[in-house]
CSV table of C-alpha atoms and ligand atoms in Angstrom, one decimal:
chain,number,residue,atom,x,y,z
E,1,MET,CA,6.5,17.0,-8.2
E,2,PHE,CA,5.0,19.7,-7.5
E,3,ARG,CA,6.5,23.5,-8.2
E,4,LEU,CA,6.6,26.3,-5.8
E,5,PRO,CA,3.3,28.2,-6.2
E,6,PHE,CA,4.8,32.0,-6.4
E,7,ARG,CA,7.8,33.4,-8.7
E,8,LEU,CA,10.0,35.8,-7.7
E,9,PRO,CA,11.8,38.6,-9.2
E,10,ARG,CA,15.8,37.5,-10.2
E,11,ARG,CA,17.4,40.2,-8.2
E,12,TRP,CA,15.6,38.7,-4.8
E,13,LEU,CA,17.1,35.4,-5.4
E,14,ALA,CA,20.5,35.2,-4.5
E,15,LEU,CA,19.3,36.5,-1.2
E,16,VAL,CA,16.1,33.6,-0.9
E,17,TRP,CA,19.0,31.1,-2.0
E,18,LEU,CA,21.8,32.6,0.7
E,19,GLY,CA,18.7,32.0,2.8
E,20,LEU,CA,17.9,28.4,2.4
E,21,VAL,CA,21.8,27.6,2.3
E,22,LEU,CA,21.7,28.9,5.9
E,23,ALA,CA,18.4,27.7,7.1
E,24,TRP,CA,19.2,23.9,5.4
E,25,ALA,CA,22.7,24.1,7.7
E,26,SER,CA,20.9,25.4,11.0
E,27,VAL,CA,17.7,23.3,10.9
E,28,PRO,CA,16.9,19.2,10.9
E,29,ALA,CA,15.2,18.3,7.9
E,30,ALA,CA,12.0,17.4,9.2
E,31,SER,CA,11.3,21.1,9.8
E,32,LEU,CA,12.0,22.1,6.2
E,33,ALA,CA,8.7,21.0,5.2
E,34,ALA,CA,5.9,23.6,4.7
E,35,PRO,CA,3.3,23.5,7.8
E,36,ASP,CA,0.0,21.9,7.7
E,37,GLN,CA,0.9,19.3,4.7
E,38,ARG,CA,-1.2,16.2,5.0
E,39,LEU,CA,-1.1,13.3,3.2
E,40,LEU,CA,-4.0,10.4,3.9
E,41,ILE,CA,-2.1,6.7,3.3
E,42,LEU,CA,-4.9,4.6,2.5
E,43,MET,CA,-4.7,0.5,2.7
E,44,TYR,CA,-6.3,-2.1,1.3
E,45,HIS,CA,-5.4,-5.6,0.7
E,46,TYR,CA,-7.4,-8.1,-1.4
E,47,ILE,CA,-10.2,-6.6,-4.2
E,48,ARG,CA,-12.5,-9.3,-4.9
E,49,THR,CA,-16.2,-10.6,-4.1
E,50,GLY,CA,-17.1,-14.1,-3.3
E,51,VAL,CA,-15.4,-14.5,0.2
E,52,PRO,CA,-17.7,-17.2,2.2
E,53,ALA,CA,-19.3,-15.2,5.5
E,54,SER,CA,-17.2,-17.5,7.7
E,55,ASP,CA,-14.4,-16.5,6.3
E,56,ARG,CA,-14.2,-12.9,9.0
E,57,LEU,CA,-10.3,-12.4,8.2
E,58,GLY,CA,-10.8,-12.8,4.6
E,59,GLN,CA,-13.5,-10.9,4.1
E,60,GLY,CA,-12.3,-7.5,6.4
E,61,LEU,CA,-9.0,-7.9,4.2
E,62,SER,CA,-11.4,-7.6,1.2
E,63,VAL,CA,-13.1,-5.1,-0.9
E,64,ALA,CA,-15.3,-5.6,-3.3
E,65,PRO,CA,-14.4,-3.9,-6.7
E,66,ALA,CA,-17.6,-2.3,-6.7
E,67,ASP,CA,-17.0,-0.9,-3.1
E,68,LEU,CA,-13.5,0.3,-4.4
E,69,ASP,CA,-14.6,2.3,-7.7
E,70,ALA,CA,-17.7,3.9,-5.3
E,71,GLN,CA,-14.7,5.0,-3.0
E,72,LEU,CA,-12.5,6.6,-5.3
E,73,ARG,CA,-15.1,8.4,-7.1
E,74,VAL,CA,-15.7,10.0,-3.4
E,75,LEU,CA,-11.9,10.9,-3.5
E,76,VAL,CA,-12.0,12.4,-6.7
E,77,GLN,CA,-14.7,14.6,-5.7
E,78,ARG,CA,-13.3,15.6,-2.7
E,79,GLY,CA,-10.4,16.5,-4.8
E,80,TYR,CA,-8.0,14.4,-4.0
E,81,VAL,CA,-5.2,13.3,-6.2
E,82,SER,CA,-2.7,10.9,-6.2
E,83,VAL,CA,0.9,11.7,-4.9
E,84,THR,CA,4.0,9.2,-4.8
E,85,LEU,CA,5.7,8.1,-1.5
E,86,ASP,CA,8.8,9.7,-3.7
E,87,ASP,CA,6.9,13.2,-3.2
E,88,LEU,CA,6.4,12.7,0.4
E,89,VAL,CA,10.2,12.2,0.7
E,90,ALA,CA,10.4,15.7,-1.4
E,91,ALA,CA,8.2,17.3,0.7
E,92,ARG,CA,10.2,16.9,3.7
E,93,GLN,CA,13.3,17.8,2.2
E,94,GLY,CA,11.2,20.9,1.3
E,95,GLU,CA,11.7,20.3,-2.5
E,96,THR,CA,8.3,20.5,-2.9
E,97,VAL,CA,5.4,21.1,-1.3
E,98,LEU,CA,2.0,18.3,-1.3
E,99,PRO,CA,-1.2,19.6,-2.9
E,100,PRO,CA,-3.9,20.4,0.0
E,101,ARG,CA,-5.6,16.7,-0.7
E,102,ALA,CA,-2.9,14.5,-1.5
E,103,ALA,CA,-3.1,10.6,-1.4
E,104,VAL,CA,-1.1,7.9,-1.3
E,105,LEU,CA,-3.4,4.2,-2.0
E,106,THR,CA,-1.9,1.3,-0.8
E,107,PHE,CA,-2.0,-2.4,-1.4
E,108,ASP,CA,-0.6,-4.8,0.6
E,109,ASP,CA,0.8,-8.6,-0.3
E,110,GLY,CA,1.0,-8.2,-3.7
E,111,TYR,CA,-2.3,-10.1,-5.2
E,112,ALA,CA,-3.0,-11.1,-8.6
E,113,ASP,CA,-6.7,-9.1,-8.2
E,114,PHE,CA,-4.7,-5.6,-8.0
E,115,TYR,CA,-3.6,-6.0,-11.9
E,116,THR,CA,-6.9,-7.5,-12.6
E,117,ALA,CA,-9.5,-5.8,-10.4
E,118,ALA,CA,-7.9,-2.7,-8.5
E,119,TRP,CA,-5.9,-1.1,-11.5
E,120,PRO,CA,-8.6,-1.0,-14.1
E,121,ILE,CA,-10.5,1.3,-11.4
E,122,LEU,CA,-7.4,3.4,-10.1
E,123,GLN,CA,-6.8,4.3,-14.3
E,124,ARG,CA,-10.4,5.1,-14.7
E,125,TYR,CA,-10.5,7.9,-11.9
E,126,GLY,CA,-6.7,9.1,-12.9
E,127,LEU,CA,-5.4,7.7,-9.8
E,128,SER,CA,-2.1,5.7,-8.9
E,129,ALA,CA,-1.1,3.5,-6.4
E,130,THR,CA,1.7,2.0,-4.5
E,131,ILE,CA,1.9,-1.6,-4.1
E,132,TYR,CA,3.8,-3.9,-1.5
E,133,ILE,CA,5.1,-7.1,-2.5
E,134,ILE,CA,6.3,-10.6,-0.9
E,135,SER,CA,8.9,-10.8,-3.1
E,136,GLY,CA,8.9,-14.9,-2.3
E,137,LYS,CA,5.5,-15.0,-3.5
E,138,LEU,CA,6.1,-13.4,-7.0
E,139,GLY,CA,4.4,-15.7,-9.6
E,140,GLN,CA,2.5,-17.7,-7.9
E,141,PRO,CA,-0.9,-18.3,-8.1
E,142,GLY,CA,-3.0,-15.8,-6.8
E,143,TYR,CA,0.3,-13.4,-7.0
E,144,LEU,CA,1.7,-10.8,-9.2
E,145,ALA,CA,4.0,-12.1,-11.4
E,146,CYS,CA,7.3,-10.0,-12.8
E,147,ASP,CA,5.7,-9.0,-16.1
E,148,GLN,CA,2.8,-7.5,-14.5
E,149,LEU,CA,4.9,-5.6,-12.2
E,150,ARG,CA,7.0,-4.1,-14.8
E,151,GLU,CA,4.2,-2.9,-17.2
E,152,LEU,CA,2.5,-1.8,-13.8
E,153,ALA,CA,5.9,0.4,-12.6
E,154,ASP,CA,5.6,1.4,-16.2
E,155,ALA,CA,2.4,3.2,-15.9
E,156,GLY,CA,3.5,4.9,-12.8
E,157,VAL,CA,2.4,2.4,-10.1
E,158,THR,CA,5.0,2.5,-7.2
E,159,VAL,CA,6.2,-1.2,-6.7
E,160,ALA,CA,7.7,-1.3,-3.0
E,161,ALA,CA,8.8,-4.5,-0.6
E,162,HIS,CA,7.2,-6.2,2.2
E,163,SER,CA,9.8,-8.9,2.9
E,164,VAL,CA,10.3,-12.0,1.4
E,165,THR,CA,8.4,-14.4,3.7
E,166,HIS,CA,6.0,-11.9,5.5
E,167,PRO,CA,6.9,-13.0,8.8
E,168,ARG,CA,6.5,-11.0,12.0
E,169,LEU,CA,10.1,-8.7,12.0
E,170,PRO,CA,10.4,-8.4,15.0
E,171,ALA,CA,10.5,-12.0,15.9
E,172,LEU,CA,13.7,-12.6,14.1
E,173,SER,CA,17.1,-12.5,14.5
E,174,ASP,CA,19.6,-9.8,13.3
E,175,ALA,CA,20.3,-12.0,10.5
E,176,ALA,CA,17.1,-13.1,9.4
E,177,LEU,CA,15.9,-9.2,9.8
E,178,ALA,CA,18.3,-7.8,7.2
E,179,ARG,CA,18.2,-10.8,4.9
E,180,GLU,CA,14.1,-10.1,4.5
E,181,MET,CA,14.8,-6.2,4.3
E,182,ARG,CA,17.8,-6.8,1.6
E,183,GLU,CA,16.8,-9.7,-0.3
E,184,SER,CA,13.0,-8.5,-1.0
E,185,ARG,CA,14.6,-5.1,-2.3
E,186,ARG,CA,17.0,-7.0,-4.6
E,187,GLN,CA,14.7,-9.2,-6.3
E,188,LEU,CA,12.1,-6.5,-6.8
E,189,GLU,CA,14.8,-4.3,-8.4
E,190,GLU,CA,16.2,-7.2,-10.7
E,191,CYS,CA,12.7,-8.0,-11.5
E,192,LEU,CA,12.1,-4.3,-12.4
E,193,GLY,CA,15.3,-2.8,-13.4
E,194,GLN,CA,15.0,0.3,-10.9
E,195,PRO,CA,15.1,1.1,-7.6
E,196,VAL,CA,12.7,0.3,-4.9
E,197,ARG,CA,12.8,2.8,-2.2
E,198,HIS,CA,10.1,2.1,0.2
E,199,PHE,CA,8.9,-0.6,2.3
E,200,ALA,CA,5.7,-2.1,4.4
E,201,TYR,CA,6.2,-3.9,7.8
E,202,PRO,CA,4.6,-6.9,7.6
E,203,SER,CA,1.3,-6.9,9.6
E,204,GLY,CA,2.3,-3.5,10.7
E,205,ALA,CA,4.6,-5.1,13.1
E,206,TYR,CA,8.0,-3.1,14.1
E,207,ASP,CA,10.2,-2.0,16.7
E,208,ASP,CA,13.4,0.4,16.9
E,209,ARG,CA,15.4,-2.8,15.7
E,210,VAL,CA,13.2,-3.2,12.6
E,211,ARG,CA,13.0,0.6,11.9
E,212,ALA,CA,17.0,0.8,12.1
E,213,ALA,CA,17.0,-2.4,9.6
E,214,ALA,CA,14.5,-0.7,7.4
E,215,ALA,CA,17.2,2.5,7.2
E,216,GLU,CA,19.8,0.4,6.9
E,217,ALA,CA,18.5,-1.8,4.1
E,218,GLY,CA,18.0,1.7,2.3
E,219,TYR,CA,14.2,2.4,2.3
E,220,LEU,CA,13.3,6.2,2.3
E,221,THR,CA,9.6,5.5,4.0
E,222,ALA,CA,8.0,2.6,5.6
E,223,THR,CA,4.5,2.0,6.3
E,224,THR,CA,2.8,0.8,9.5
E,225,THR,CA,-0.7,-0.4,10.2
E,226,ARG,CA,-0.8,2.3,12.7
E,227,TYR,CA,-3.9,4.7,12.5
E,228,GLY,CA,-3.4,8.0,11.2
E,229,VAL,CA,-2.8,10.7,9.2
E,230,ALA,CA,1.1,11.1,7.6
E,231,ARG,CA,2.5,14.4,7.5
E,232,PRO,CA,6.3,15.2,5.6
E,233,ASP,CA,7.5,16.1,9.1
E,234,LEU,CA,6.5,12.4,10.8
E,235,ASP,CA,9.2,9.7,10.4
E,236,PRO,CA,9.4,8.6,7.2
E,237,LEU,CA,10.2,4.8,8.4
E,238,THR,CA,7.0,4.7,10.5
E,239,LEU,CA,4.9,6.0,8.5
E,240,PRO,CA,0.2,5.6,9.8
E,241,ARG,CA,-2.1,4.4,7.7
E,242,LEU,CA,-6.0,4.5,7.3
E,243,ARG,CA,-7.2,0.7,6.6
E,244,VAL,CA,-10.2,0.4,4.8
E,245,PHE,CA,-12.0,-2.6,5.8
E,246,GLY,CA,-14.1,-5.1,3.9
E,247,GLY,CA,-17.6,-4.3,3.6
E,248,ILE,CA,-17.9,-0.7,5.4
E,249,SER,CA,-20.7,1.8,4.2
E,250,LEU,CA,-19.8,4.7,1.8
E,251,SER,CA,-20.3,6.7,4.8
E,252,GLN,CA,-18.2,5.2,6.8
E,253,PHE,CA,-15.3,5.6,4.2
E,254,ILE,CA,-16.2,9.4,4.2
E,255,GLY,CA,-15.7,9.4,7.7
E,256,LEU,CA,-12.6,8.0,7.3
E,257,VAL,CA,-11.3,10.5,5.0
E,258,ALA,CA,-12.9,13.4,6.7
E,259,THR,CA,-10.3,12.0,9.4
E,260,ALA,CA,-7.8,13.2,7.1
E,261,GLU,CA,-9.5,16.8,6.5
E,262,ARG,CA,-9.4,18.5,9.7
P,301,LIG,ZN1,1.1,-8.1,4.5
């Protein structure tokens, strides 16, 4: 959370408060956010090496630990700090202002290498992360287990949902869609003992019905794979991200990040 960067004399506060109440009553929530706030939401999957050259899909989804290390160093050098998706929600409500260079580092699918490879590097740079978990894979070989999720959540990592079975959500019946949304949240909340408020659409696939189901299931934000820079005044249930493809050069990564700074 970030406090307002100014203080007001006491007698002004009543007037400011009255103004805020009137403004709250007369404008939609989206416009309460201070203008020009931008949020870089980077998207990663595996953090690993050793993917065979023949596995093109796997290569694209896999960033080497040394590359992640170099990328995070660049982020910190450029003044980026980690914020959370809860901070984005608070900024949307006008309750906080995001720092000028704010980032959310997201890791999709809940692979075990987040714990063994990514998290030690993130900690070294004082950065946090959001991990999107396929709840039906929890504890399976190659995936994070519940005790690891608890440890990560205690250390400040945002544990978020990514469905139960990673289906293409727009293709599901209403009942199956609701189950994927609600059951993934329930399973993660049962593991963590704390609320799960954020979601990522599997493969970025969503439509109006899927978005409505995310709202119905109680999620405050949902991210897509649509390319772009997030802002508090955008629809929080269809947030864009910037995908970091495996094997890109550091200068390509800097180019990607520079997109957010324009
Ligand atoms: Zn996924």
